[in-house]
Amino acid sequence: MFKINPMPEAVTTARLEKLRQVETATVGHFLHSGFMDPELRAVLPGRRVAGTAVTLRLPHADSTLLHYAMKLIRPGDFLVIDRAGDRRHACWGGVITHTLARIGIAGGVVDGPVTDIADFAKKDLPVWATGPSPITTKLLGTEGQMNVAVSCGGVVVNPGDAVLADENGIIVLNPDTVDAVADRAIGMQEREITLLQRIDAGEHLPDISGATEKVENALA
């Protein structure tokens, strides 16, 4: 059985532009939840994208709903695909890559394998997955769900969530928290520039960070 809910409200352009300035690893210094499992890795290195989560749950070997979704997905969306535990069949291949690149999505993540790896580089489409597989899904027409809460990489993703993804990983945020998270992370990144300048000037990292004081106090 198929279930298709309305498309979610898009995260504002201003919030996504701010979020794209943020490294996921910076957020990892002060948040511990919302990060997808590190087994989901970037197919293309050096990319950082942010977009509005559009969710799909595709069980077993049926990718019919993924094909159907191609007429609904919008520029700037970030496609999140829950494979319901299937780690064998690749639902996303060259034709899907070509279609989504033409639409102009921000990127996507599959909680499982993908295929036709060369096409991601050819179309410059950032995608995260567990790796490649030559075994593909089929148009079986049996079931699937769109724009429902899904589980991807151990994280619950709701349609309309903000997704930030780079070569270090993926984090999912409620849109209302984006400004606070991004502002804090951007501030940390700016302070890191100053930190590196002090190291280049000859200061010792543990003296700056406070590690020297902690260790010597513990030894005293």
mmCIF file with all atom_site columns, C-alpha atoms in Angstrom:
data_model
loop_
_atom_site.group_PDB
_atom_site.id
_atom_site.type_symbol
_atom_site.label_atom_id
_atom_site.label_alt_id
_atom_site.label_comp_id
_atom_site.label_asym_id
_atom_site.label_entity_id
_atom_site.label_seq_id
_atom_site.pdbx_PDB_ins_code
_atom_site.Cartn_x
_atom_site.Cartn_y
_atom_site.Cartn_z
_atom_site.occupancy
_atom_site.B_iso_or_equiv
_atom_site.pdbx_formal_charge
_atom_site.auth_seq_id
_atom_site.auth_comp_id
_atom_site.auth_asym_id
_atom_site.auth_atom_id
_atom_site.pdbx_PDB_model_num
ATOM 1   C CA . MET A 1 1   ? 0.000  0.000  0.000   1.00 0.00 ? 1   MET A CA 1
ATOM 2   C CA . PHE A 1 2   ? 1.216  3.506  -0.816  1.00 0.00 ? 2   PHE A CA 1
ATOM 3   C CA . LYS A 1 3   ? 0.910  6.582  1.389   1.00 0.00 ? 3   LYS A CA 1
ATOM 4   C CA . ILE A 1 4   ? 1.750  10.040 0.081   1.00 0.00 ? 4   ILE A CA 1
ATOM 5   C CA . ASN A 1 5   ? 1.459  13.095 2.315   1.00 0.00 ? 5   ASN A CA 1
ATOM 6   C CA . PRO A 1 6   ? 1.653  16.700 1.090   1.00 0.00 ? 6   PRO A CA 1
ATOM 7   C CA . MET A 1 7   ? 5.053  18.241 0.456   1.00 0.00 ? 7   MET A CA 1
ATOM 8   C CA . PRO A 1 8   ? 6.481  19.949 3.558   1.00 0.00 ? 8   PRO A CA 1
ATOM 9   C CA . GLU A 1 9   ? 6.964  23.668 3.941   1.00 0.00 ? 9   GLU A CA 1
ATOM 10  C CA . ALA A 1 10  ? 10.432 24.560 2.698   1.00 0.00 ? 10  ALA A CA 1
ATOM 11  C CA . VAL A 1 11  ? 13.037 25.818 5.157   1.00 0.00 ? 11  VAL A CA 1
ATOM 12  C CA . THR A 1 12  ? 13.602 29.501 4.444   1.00 0.00 ? 12  THR A CA 1
ATOM 13  C CA . THR A 1 13  ? 16.355 30.483 2.041   1.00 0.00 ? 13  THR A CA 1
ATOM 14  C CA . ALA A 1 14  ? 17.978 32.677 4.710   1.00 0.00 ? 14  ALA A CA 1
ATOM 15  C CA . ARG A 1 15  ? 18.225 29.783 7.162   1.00 0.00 ? 15  ARG A CA 1
ATOM 16  C CA . LEU A 1 16  ? 19.648 27.398 4.567   1.00 0.00 ? 16  LEU A CA 1
ATOM 17  C CA . GLU A 1 17  ? 22.212 29.960 3.423   1.00 0.00 ? 17  GLU A CA 1
ATOM 18  C CA . LYS A 1 18  ? 23.337 30.441 7.022   1.00 0.00 ? 18  LYS A CA 1
ATOM 19  C CA . LEU A 1 19  ? 23.445 26.687 7.629   1.00 0.00 ? 19  LEU A CA 1
ATOM 20  C CA . ARG A 1 20  ? 25.664 26.150 4.595   1.00 0.00 ? 20  ARG A CA 1
ATOM 21  C CA . GLN A 1 21  ? 28.356 28.198 6.340   1.00 0.00 ? 21  GLN A CA 1
ATOM 22  C CA . VAL A 1 22  ? 28.546 25.583 9.093   1.00 0.00 ? 22  VAL A CA 1
ATOM 23  C CA . GLU A 1 23  ? 30.717 22.472 9.306   1.00 0.00 ? 23  GLU A CA 1
ATOM 24  C CA . THR A 1 24  ? 28.945 19.455 10.804  1.00 0.00 ? 24  THR A CA 1
ATOM 25  C CA . ALA A 1 25  ? 32.062 18.757 12.882  1.00 0.00 ? 25  ALA A CA 1
ATOM 26  C CA . THR A 1 26  ? 31.742 22.183 14.499  1.00 0.00 ? 26  THR A CA 1
ATOM 27  C CA . VAL A 1 27  ? 28.187 21.394 15.584  1.00 0.00 ? 27  VAL A CA 1
ATOM 28  C CA . GLY A 1 28  ? 29.519 18.104 16.951  1.00 0.00 ? 28  GLY A CA 1
ATOM 29  C CA . HIS A 1 29  ? 31.459 20.102 19.545  1.00 0.00 ? 29  HIS A CA 1
ATOM 30  C CA . PHE A 1 30  ? 28.254 21.128 21.318  1.00 0.00 ? 30  PHE A CA 1
ATOM 31  C CA . LEU A 1 31  ? 25.454 18.816 20.112  1.00 0.00 ? 31  LEU A CA 1
ATOM 32  C CA . HIS A 1 32  ? 25.353 15.032 20.421  1.00 0.00 ? 32  HIS A CA 1
ATOM 33  C CA . SER A 1 33  ? 21.977 14.152 18.913  1.00 0.00 ? 33  SER A CA 1
ATOM 34  C CA . GLY A 1 34  ? 20.588 14.505 15.414  1.00 0.00 ? 34  GLY A CA 1
ATOM 35  C CA . PHE A 1 35  ? 23.697 13.111 13.697  1.00 0.00 ? 35  PHE A CA 1
ATOM 36  C CA . MET A 1 36  ? 23.273 10.193 11.312  1.00 0.00 ? 36  MET A CA 1
ATOM 37  C CA . ASP A 1 37  ? 25.421 7.102  11.686  1.00 0.00 ? 37  ASP A CA 1
ATOM 38  C CA . PRO A 1 38  ? 28.953 7.638  10.281  1.00 0.00 ? 38  PRO A CA 1
ATOM 39  C CA . GLU A 1 39  ? 28.504 4.561  8.081   1.00 0.00 ? 39  GLU A CA 1
ATOM 40  C CA . LEU A 1 40  ? 26.566 6.918  5.776   1.00 0.00 ? 40  LEU A CA 1
ATOM 41  C CA . ARG A 1 41  ? 29.410 8.480  3.840   1.00 0.00 ? 41  ARG A CA 1
ATOM 42  C CA . ALA A 1 42  ? 29.648 11.088 1.116   1.00 0.00 ? 42  ALA A CA 1
ATOM 43  C CA . VAL A 1 43  ? 29.892 9.652  -2.375  1.00 0.00 ? 43  VAL A CA 1
ATOM 44  C CA . LEU A 1 44  ? 31.546 12.909 -3.486  1.00 0.00 ? 44  LEU A CA 1
ATOM 45  C CA . PRO A 1 45  ? 34.206 14.507 -1.231  1.00 0.00 ? 45  PRO A CA 1
ATOM 46  C CA . GLY A 1 46  ? 34.414 18.189 -0.511  1.00 0.00 ? 46  GLY A CA 1
ATOM 47  C CA . ARG A 1 47  ? 30.718 19.011 -0.758  1.00 0.00 ? 47  ARG A CA 1
ATOM 48  C CA . ARG A 1 48  ? 28.586 20.815 1.843   1.00 0.00 ? 48  ARG A CA 1
ATOM 49  C CA . VAL A 1 49  ? 24.856 21.231 1.302   1.00 0.00 ? 49  VAL A CA 1
ATOM 50  C CA . ALA A 1 50  ? 21.758 22.182 3.264   1.00 0.00 ? 50  ALA A CA 1
ATOM 51  C CA . GLY A 1 51  ? 18.166 21.564 2.285   1.00 0.00 ? 51  GLY A CA 1
ATOM 52  C CA . THR A 1 52  ? 14.616 20.755 3.288   1.00 0.00 ? 52  THR A CA 1
ATOM 53  C CA . ALA A 1 53  ? 14.000 17.105 4.153   1.00 0.00 ? 53  ALA A CA 1
ATOM 54  C CA . VAL A 1 54  ? 11.632 15.236 1.864   1.00 0.00 ? 54  VAL A CA 1
ATOM 55  C CA . THR A 1 55  ? 11.274 11.700 3.181   1.00 0.00 ? 55  THR A CA 1
ATOM 56  C CA . LEU A 1 56  ? 10.645 8.328  1.580   1.00 0.00 ? 56  LEU A CA 1
ATOM 57  C CA . ARG A 1 57  ? 10.312 4.880  3.100   1.00 0.00 ? 57  ARG A CA 1
ATOM 58  C CA . LEU A 1 58  ? 11.069 2.231  0.478   1.00 0.00 ? 58  LEU A CA 1
ATOM 59  C CA . PRO A 1 59  ? 10.824 -1.324 1.802   1.00 0.00 ? 59  PRO A CA 1
ATOM 60  C CA . HIS A 1 60  ? 12.640 -4.307 0.264   1.00 0.00 ? 60  HIS A CA 1
ATOM 61  C CA . ALA A 1 61  ? 13.227 -4.237 -3.514  1.00 0.00 ? 61  ALA A CA 1
ATOM 62  C CA . ASP A 1 62  ? 10.449 -1.830 -4.558  1.00 0.00 ? 62  ASP A CA 1
ATOM 63  C CA . SER A 1 63  ? 11.453 1.656  -5.746  1.00 0.00 ? 63  SER A CA 1
ATOM 64  C CA . THR A 1 64  ? 8.182  2.549  -7.490  1.00 0.00 ? 64  THR A CA 1
ATOM 65  C CA . LEU A 1 65  ? 7.487  5.437  -5.122  1.00 0.00 ? 65  LEU A CA 1
ATOM 66  C CA . LEU A 1 66  ? 10.961 6.887  -5.673  1.00 0.00 ? 66  LEU A CA 1
ATOM 67  C CA . HIS A 1 67  ? 10.182 7.144  -9.395  1.00 0.00 ? 67  HIS A CA 1
ATOM 68  C CA . TYR A 1 68  ? 6.792  8.692  -8.625  1.00 0.00 ? 68  TYR A CA 1
ATOM 69  C CA . ALA A 1 69  ? 8.408  11.243 -6.304  1.00 0.00 ? 69  ALA A CA 1
ATOM 70  C CA . MET A 1 70  ? 10.401 12.680 -9.201  1.00 0.00 ? 70  MET A CA 1
ATOM 71  C CA . LYS A 1 71  ? 7.331  14.728 -10.199 1.00 0.00 ? 71  LYS A CA 1
ATOM 72  C CA . LEU A 1 72  ? 6.965  16.181 -6.682  1.00 0.00 ? 72  LEU A CA 1
ATOM 73  C CA . ILE A 1 73  ? 10.496 16.945 -5.475  1.00 0.00 ? 73  ILE A CA 1
ATOM 74  C CA . ARG A 1 74  ? 11.515 20.615 -5.677  1.00 0.00 ? 74  ARG A CA 1
ATOM 75  C CA . PRO A 1 75  ? 14.766 22.523 -6.154  1.00 0.00 ? 75  PRO A CA 1
ATOM 76  C CA . GLY A 1 76  ? 16.560 22.831 -2.811  1.00 0.00 ? 76  GLY A CA 1
ATOM 77  C CA . ASP A 1 77  ? 14.983 19.728 -1.282  1.00 0.00 ? 77  ASP A CA 1
ATOM 78  C CA . PHE A 1 78  ? 17.164 17.130 0.441   1.00 0.00 ? 78  PHE A CA 1
ATOM 79  C CA . LEU A 1 79  ? 15.869 13.614 -0.215  1.00 0.00 ? 79  LEU A CA 1
ATOM 80  C CA . VAL A 1 80  ? 16.030 11.268 2.794   1.00 0.00 ? 80  VAL A CA 1
ATOM 81  C CA . ILE A 1 81  ? 15.400 7.597  1.976   1.00 0.00 ? 81  ILE A CA 1
ATOM 82  C CA . ASP A 1 82  ? 14.690 5.018  4.671   1.00 0.00 ? 82  ASP A CA 1
ATOM 83  C CA . ARG A 1 83  ? 15.371 1.571  3.190   1.00 0.00 ? 83  ARG A CA 1
ATOM 84  C CA . ALA A 1 84  ? 13.668 -0.197 6.083   1.00 0.00 ? 84  ALA A CA 1
ATOM 85  C CA . GLY A 1 85  ? 16.728 -2.331 6.802   1.00 0.00 ? 85  GLY A CA 1
ATOM 86  C CA . ASP A 1 86  ? 17.533 -3.376 3.212   1.00 0.00 ? 86  ASP A CA 1
ATOM 87  C CA . ARG A 1 87  ? 21.323 -3.270 2.772   1.00 0.00 ? 87  ARG A CA 1
ATOM 88  C CA . ARG A 1 88  ? 21.410 -5.257 -0.479  1.00 0.00 ? 88  ARG A CA 1
ATOM 89  C CA . HIS A 1 89  ? 19.386 -3.432 -3.139  1.00 0.00 ? 89  HIS A CA 1
ATOM 90  C CA . ALA A 1 90  ? 20.436 -0.035 -4.503  1.00 0.00 ? 90  ALA A CA 1
ATOM 91  C CA . CYS A 1 91  ? 17.359 2.113  -5.077  1.00 0.00 ? 91  CYS A CA 1
ATOM 92  C CA . TRP A 1 92  ? 19.259 5.118  -6.459  1.00 0.00 ? 92  TRP A CA 1
ATOM 93  C CA . GLY A 1 93  ? 21.144 4.833  -9.755  1.00 0.00 ? 93  GLY A CA 1
ATOM 94  C CA . GLY A 1 94  ? 22.065 6.780  -12.869 1.00 0.00 ? 94  GLY A CA 1
ATOM 95  C CA . VAL A 1 95  ? 18.574 7.678  -14.092 1.00 0.00 ? 95  VAL A CA 1
ATOM 96  C CA . ILE A 1 96  ? 17.516 8.965  -10.659 1.00 0.00 ? 96  ILE A CA 1
ATOM 97  C CA . THR A 1 97  ? 20.757 10.957 -10.424 1.00 0.00 ? 97  THR A CA 1
ATOM 98  C CA . HIS A 1 98  ? 20.181 12.502 -13.844 1.00 0.00 ? 98  HIS A CA 1
ATOM 99  C CA . THR A 1 99  ? 16.578 13.393 -12.998 1.00 0.00 ? 99  THR A CA 1
ATOM 100 C CA . LEU A 1 100 ? 17.304 14.899 -9.576  1.00 0.00 ? 100 LEU A CA 1
ATOM 101 C CA . ALA A 1 101 ? 20.278 16.890 -10.865 1.00 0.00 ? 101 ALA A CA 1
ATOM 102 C CA . ARG A 1 102 ? 17.991 18.352 -13.515 1.00 0.00 ? 102 ARG A CA 1
ATOM 103 C CA . ILE A 1 103 ? 15.446 19.297 -10.826 1.00 0.00 ? 103 ILE A CA 1
ATOM 104 C CA . GLY A 1 104 ? 18.182 20.949 -8.769  1.00 0.00 ? 104 GLY A CA 1
ATOM 105 C CA . ILE A 1 105 ? 17.888 19.232 -5.403  1.00 0.00 ? 105 ILE A CA 1
ATOM 106 C CA . ALA A 1 106 ? 20.407 20.082 -2.698  1.00 0.00 ? 106 ALA A CA 1
ATOM 107 C CA . GLY A 1 107 ? 21.383 16.436 -2.212  1.00 0.00 ? 107 GLY A CA 1
ATOM 108 C CA . GLY A 1 108 ? 20.203 13.212 -0.668  1.00 0.00 ? 108 GLY A CA 1
ATOM 109 C CA . VAL A 1 109 ? 20.935 10.348 1.689   1.00 0.00 ? 109 VAL A CA 1
ATOM 110 C CA . VAL A 1 110 ? 20.057 6.661  1.411   1.00 0.00 ? 110 VAL A CA 1
ATOM 111 C CA . ASP A 1 111 ? 20.096 4.430  4.481   1.00 0.00 ? 111 ASP A CA 1
ATOM 112 C CA . GLY A 1 112 ? 21.579 1.719  2.264   1.00 0.00 ? 112 GLY A CA 1
ATOM 113 C CA . PRO A 1 113 ? 23.590 1.377  -0.961  1.00 0.00 ? 113 PRO A CA 1
ATOM 114 C CA . VAL A 1 114 ? 23.472 3.281  -4.241  1.00 0.00 ? 114 VAL A CA 1
ATOM 115 C CA . THR A 1 115 ? 24.731 2.379  -7.708  1.00 0.00 ? 115 THR A CA 1
ATOM 116 C CA . ASP A 1 116 ? 26.137 3.952  -10.897 1.00 0.00 ? 116 ASP A CA 1
ATOM 117 C CA . ILE A 1 117 ? 28.663 5.810  -8.766  1.00 0.00 ? 117 ILE A CA 1
ATOM 118 C CA . ALA A 1 118 ? 30.326 7.616  -11.684 1.00 0.00 ? 118 ALA A CA 1
ATOM 119 C CA . ASP A 1 119 ? 27.092 9.438  -12.464 1.00 0.00 ? 119 ASP A CA 1
ATOM 120 C CA . PHE A 1 120 ? 27.150 11.315 -9.149  1.00 0.00 ? 120 PHE A CA 1
ATOM 121 C CA . ALA A 1 121 ? 30.428 12.974 -10.128 1.00 0.00 ? 121 ALA A CA 1
ATOM 122 C CA . LYS A 1 122 ? 29.260 13.492 -13.704 1.00 0.00 ? 122 LYS A CA 1
ATOM 123 C CA . LYS A 1 123 ? 26.164 15.359 -12.497 1.00 0.00 ? 123 LYS A CA 1
ATOM 124 C CA . ASP A 1 124 ? 27.879 16.865 -9.422  1.00 0.00 ? 124 ASP A CA 1
ATOM 125 C CA . LEU A 1 125 ? 25.068 15.589 -7.204  1.00 0.00 ? 125 LEU A CA 1
ATOM 126 C CA . PRO A 1 126 ? 26.021 15.212 -3.515  1.00 0.00 ? 126 PRO A CA 1
ATOM 127 C CA . VAL A 1 127 ? 24.667 11.985 -2.023  1.00 0.00 ? 127 VAL A CA 1
ATOM 128 C CA . TRP A 1 128 ? 25.434 10.028 1.158   1.00 0.00 ? 128 TRP A CA 1
ATOM 129 C CA . ALA A 1 129 ? 25.024 6.251  1.416   1.00 0.00 ? 129 ALA A CA 1
ATOM 130 C CA . THR A 1 130 ? 26.492 3.099  2.937   1.00 0.00 ? 130 THR A CA 1
ATOM 131 C CA . GLY A 1 131 ? 28.388 2.350  -0.287  1.00 0.00 ? 131 GLY A CA 1
ATOM 132 C CA . PRO A 1 132 ? 27.824 0.830  -3.723  1.00 0.00 ? 132 PRO A CA 1
ATOM 133 C CA . SER A 1 133 ? 25.830 -2.209 -4.790  1.00 0.00 ? 133 SER A CA 1
ATOM 134 C CA . PRO A 1 134 ? 25.224 -3.613 -8.281  1.00 0.00 ? 134 PRO A CA 1
ATOM 135 C CA . ILE A 1 135 ? 21.906 -5.184 -7.229  1.00 0.00 ? 135 ILE A CA 1
ATOM 136 C CA . THR A 1 136 ? 19.036 -2.804 -7.869  1.00 0.00 ? 136 THR A CA 1
ATOM 137 C CA . THR A 1 137 ? 15.457 -2.325 -6.801  1.00 0.00 ? 137 THR A CA 1
ATOM 138 C CA . LYS A 1 138 ? 12.577 -2.867 -9.225  1.00 0.00 ? 138 LYS A CA 1
ATOM 139 C CA . LEU A 1 139 ? 9.283  -1.195 -10.126 1.00 0.00 ? 139 LEU A CA 1
ATOM 140 C CA . LEU A 1 140 ? 7.157  -3.730 -8.252  1.00 0.00 ? 140 LEU A CA 1
ATOM 141 C CA . GLY A 1 141 ? 4.322  -1.352 -7.421  1.00 0.00 ? 141 GLY A CA 1
ATOM 142 C CA . THR A 1 142 ? 3.671  -2.848 -3.988  1.00 0.00 ? 142 THR A CA 1
ATOM 143 C CA . GLU A 1 143 ? 4.208  -0.239 -1.260  1.00 0.00 ? 143 GLU A CA 1
ATOM 144 C CA . GLY A 1 144 ? 6.033  2.815  0.021   1.00 0.00 ? 144 GLY A CA 1
ATOM 145 C CA . GLN A 1 145 ? 5.487  6.005  2.006   1.00 0.00 ? 145 GLN A CA 1
ATOM 146 C CA . MET A 1 146 ? 6.339  9.628  1.256   1.00 0.00 ? 146 MET A CA 1
ATOM 147 C CA . ASN A 1 147 ? 6.601  12.579 3.622   1.00 0.00 ? 147 ASN A CA 1
ATOM 148 C CA . VAL A 1 148 ? 6.200  10.567 6.794   1.00 0.00 ? 148 VAL A CA 1
ATOM 149 C CA . ALA A 1 149 ? 8.554  10.370 9.774   1.00 0.00 ? 149 ALA A CA 1
ATOM 150 C CA . VAL A 1 150 ? 11.363 7.976  8.824   1.00 0.00 ? 150 VAL A CA 1
ATOM 151 C CA . SER A 1 151 ? 14.476 6.498  10.408  1.00 0.00 ? 151 SER A CA 1
ATOM 152 C CA . CYS A 1 152 ? 17.704 7.139  8.518   1.00 0.00 ? 152 CYS A CA 1
ATOM 153 C CA . GLY A 1 153 ? 21.149 6.501  9.939   1.00 0.00 ? 153 GLY A CA 1
ATOM 154 C CA . GLY A 1 154 ? 19.638 6.036  13.392  1.00 0.00 ? 154 GLY A CA 1
ATOM 155 C CA . VAL A 1 155 ? 17.929 9.442  13.360  1.00 0.00 ? 155 VAL A CA 1
ATOM 156 C CA . VAL A 1 156 ? 14.217 10.199 13.127  1.00 0.00 ? 156 VAL A CA 1
ATOM 157 C CA . VAL A 1 157 ? 13.684 12.599 10.230  1.00 0.00 ? 157 VAL A CA 1
ATOM 158 C CA . ASN A 1 158 ? 10.440 14.482 9.749   1.00 0.00 ? 158 ASN A CA 1
ATOM 159 C CA . PRO A 1 159 ? 9.449  16.022 6.432   1.00 0.00 ? 159 PRO A CA 1
ATOM 160 C CA . GLY A 1 160 ? 10.372 19.695 6.538   1.00 0.00 ? 160 GLY A CA 1
ATOM 161 C CA . ASP A 1 161 ? 13.384 19.247 8.821   1.00 0.00 ? 161 ASP A CA 1
ATOM 162 C CA . ALA A 1 162 ? 16.586 21.078 7.919   1.00 0.00 ? 162 ALA A CA 1
ATOM 163 C CA . VAL A 1 163 ? 19.445 18.818 6.824   1.00 0.00 ? 163 VAL A CA 1
ATOM 164 C CA . LEU A 1 164 ? 23.120 19.802 6.793   1.00 0.00 ? 164 LEU A CA 1
ATOM 165 C CA . ALA A 1 165 ? 25.542 17.387 5.142   1.00 0.00 ? 165 ALA A CA 1
ATOM 166 C CA . ASP A 1 166 ? 29.254 17.486 4.369   1.00 0.00 ? 166 ASP A CA 1
ATOM 167 C CA . GLU A 1 167 ? 32.154 15.052 4.081   1.00 0.00 ? 167 GLU A CA 1
ATOM 168 C CA . ASN A 1 168 ? 32.204 14.631 7.873   1.00 0.00 ? 168 ASN A CA 1
ATOM 169 C CA . GLY A 1 169 ? 28.567 13.571 8.180   1.00 0.00 ? 169 GLY A CA 1
ATOM 170 C CA . ILE A 1 170 ? 24.919 14.587 8.324   1.00 0.00 ? 170 ILE A CA 1
ATOM 171 C CA . ILE A 1 171 ? 22.883 16.363 10.974  1.00 0.00 ? 171 ILE A CA 1
ATOM 172 C CA . VAL A 1 172 ? 19.111 16.868 11.064  1.00 0.00 ? 172 VAL A CA 1
ATOM 173 C CA . LEU A 1 173 ? 17.658 19.936 12.774  1.00 0.00 ? 173 LEU A CA 1
ATOM 174 C CA . ASN A 1 174 ? 14.232 21.291 13.518  1.00 0.00 ? 174 ASN A CA 1
ATOM 175 C CA . PRO A 1 175 ? 13.964 24.443 11.369  1.00 0.00 ? 175 PRO A CA 1
ATOM 176 C CA . ASP A 1 176 ? 13.236 26.561 14.461  1.00 0.00 ? 176 ASP A CA 1
ATOM 177 C CA . THR A 1 177 ? 16.657 25.677 15.914  1.00 0.00 ? 177 THR A CA 1
ATOM 178 C CA . VAL A 1 178 ? 18.692 26.420 12.784  1.00 0.00 ? 178 VAL A CA 1
ATOM 179 C CA . ASP A 1 179 ? 19.525 30.049 13.591  1.00 0.00 ? 179 ASP A CA 1
ATOM 180 C CA . ALA A 1 180 ? 20.713 29.322 17.127  1.00 0.00 ? 180 ALA A CA 1
ATOM 181 C CA . VAL A 1 181 ? 22.799 26.306 16.070  1.00 0.00 ? 181 VAL A CA 1
ATOM 182 C CA . ALA A 1 182 ? 24.283 28.056 13.047  1.00 0.00 ? 182 ALA A CA 1
ATOM 183 C CA . ASP A 1 183 ? 25.111 31.257 14.927  1.00 0.00 ? 183 ASP A CA 1
ATOM 184 C CA . ARG A 1 184 ? 26.925 29.323 17.649  1.00 0.00 ? 184 ARG A CA 1
ATOM 185 C CA . ALA A 1 185 ? 28.841 27.202 15.134  1.00 0.00 ? 185 ALA A CA 1
ATOM 186 C CA . ILE A 1 186 ? 29.853 30.154 12.975  1.00 0.00 ? 186 ILE A CA 1
ATOM 187 C CA . GLY A 1 187 ? 31.156 31.930 16.080  1.00 0.00 ? 187 GLY A CA 1
ATOM 188 C CA . MET A 1 188 ? 33.234 28.873 16.975  1.00 0.00 ? 188 MET A CA 1
ATOM 189 C CA . GLN A 1 189 ? 34.643 28.670 13.459  1.00 0.00 ? 189 GLN A CA 1
ATOM 190 C CA . GLU A 1 190 ? 35.656 32.327 13.579  1.00 0.00 ? 190 GLU A CA 1
ATOM 191 C CA . ARG A 1 191 ? 37.382 31.832 16.942  1.00 0.00 ? 191 ARG A CA 1
ATOM 192 C CA . GLU A 1 192 ? 39.246 28.832 15.532  1.00 0.00 ? 192 GLU A CA 1
ATOM 193 C CA . ILE A 1 193 ? 40.837 31.081 12.923  1.00 0.00 ? 193 ILE A CA 1
ATOM 194 C CA . THR A 1 194 ? 42.238 33.220 15.747  1.00 0.00 ? 194 THR A CA 1
ATOM 195 C CA . LEU A 1 195 ? 43.392 30.068 17.577  1.00 0.00 ? 195 LEU A CA 1
ATOM 196 C CA . LEU A 1 196 ? 45.347 28.876 14.529  1.00 0.00 ? 196 LEU A CA 1
ATOM 197 C CA . GLN A 1 197 ? 46.936 32.299 14.157  1.00 0.00 ? 197 GLN A CA 1
ATOM 198 C CA . ARG A 1 198 ? 48.138 32.157 17.777  1.00 0.00 ? 198 ARG A CA 1
ATOM 199 C CA . ILE A 1 199 ? 49.617 28.683 17.202  1.00 0.00 ? 199 ILE A CA 1
ATOM 200 C CA . ASP A 1 200 ? 51.386 29.944 14.072  1.00 0.00 ? 200 ASP A CA 1
ATOM 201 C CA . ALA A 1 201 ? 52.767 32.797 16.165  1.00 0.00 ? 201 ALA A CA 1
ATOM 202 C CA . GLY A 1 202 ? 54.458 30.277 18.479  1.00 0.00 ? 202 GLY A CA 1
ATOM 203 C CA . GLU A 1 203 ? 52.029 29.732 21.349  1.00 0.00 ? 203 GLU A CA 1
ATOM 204 C CA . HIS A 1 204 ? 51.477 26.177 22.601  1.00 0.00 ? 204 HIS A CA 1
ATOM 205 C CA . LEU A 1 205 ? 48.018 24.689 22.017  1.00 0.00 ? 205 LEU A CA 1
ATOM 206 C CA . PRO A 1 206 ? 47.636 23.268 25.567  1.00 0.00 ? 206 PRO A CA 1
ATOM 207 C CA . ASP A 1 207 ? 48.469 26.692 27.040  1.00 0.00 ? 207 ASP A CA 1
ATOM 208 C CA . ILE A 1 208 ? 45.728 28.275 24.954  1.00 0.00 ? 208 ILE A CA 1
ATOM 209 C CA . SER A 1 209 ? 43.121 25.548 25.438  1.00 0.00 ? 209 SER A CA 1
ATOM 210 C CA . GLY A 1 210 ? 43.662 25.195 29.174  1.00 0.00 ? 210 GLY A CA 1
ATOM 211 C CA . ALA A 1 211 ? 44.940 21.624 28.994  1.00 0.00 ? 211 ALA A CA 1
ATOM 212 C CA . THR A 1 212 ? 48.281 22.646 30.543  1.00 0.00 ? 212 THR A CA 1
ATOM 213 C CA . GLU A 1 213 ? 46.565 24.089 33.599  1.00 0.00 ? 213 GLU A CA 1
ATOM 214 C CA . LYS A 1 214 ? 44.278 21.066 34.057  1.00 0.00 ? 214 LYS A CA 1
ATOM 215 C CA . VAL A 1 215 ? 47.095 18.522 33.816  1.00 0.00 ? 215 VAL A CA 1
ATOM 216 C CA . GLU A 1 216 ? 49.517 20.429 36.049  1.00 0.00 ? 216 GLU A CA 1
ATOM 217 C CA . ASN A 1 217 ? 46.833 21.045 38.670  1.00 0.00 ? 217 ASN A CA 1
ATOM 218 C CA . ALA A 1 218 ? 46.007 17.322 38.655  1.00 0.00 ? 218 ALA A CA 1
ATOM 219 C CA . LEU A 1 219 ? 49.699 16.428 39.063  1.00 0.00 ? 219 LEU A CA 1
ATOM 220 C CA . ALA A 1 220 ? 50.301 18.935 41.861  1.00 0.00 ? 220 ALA A CA 1
#
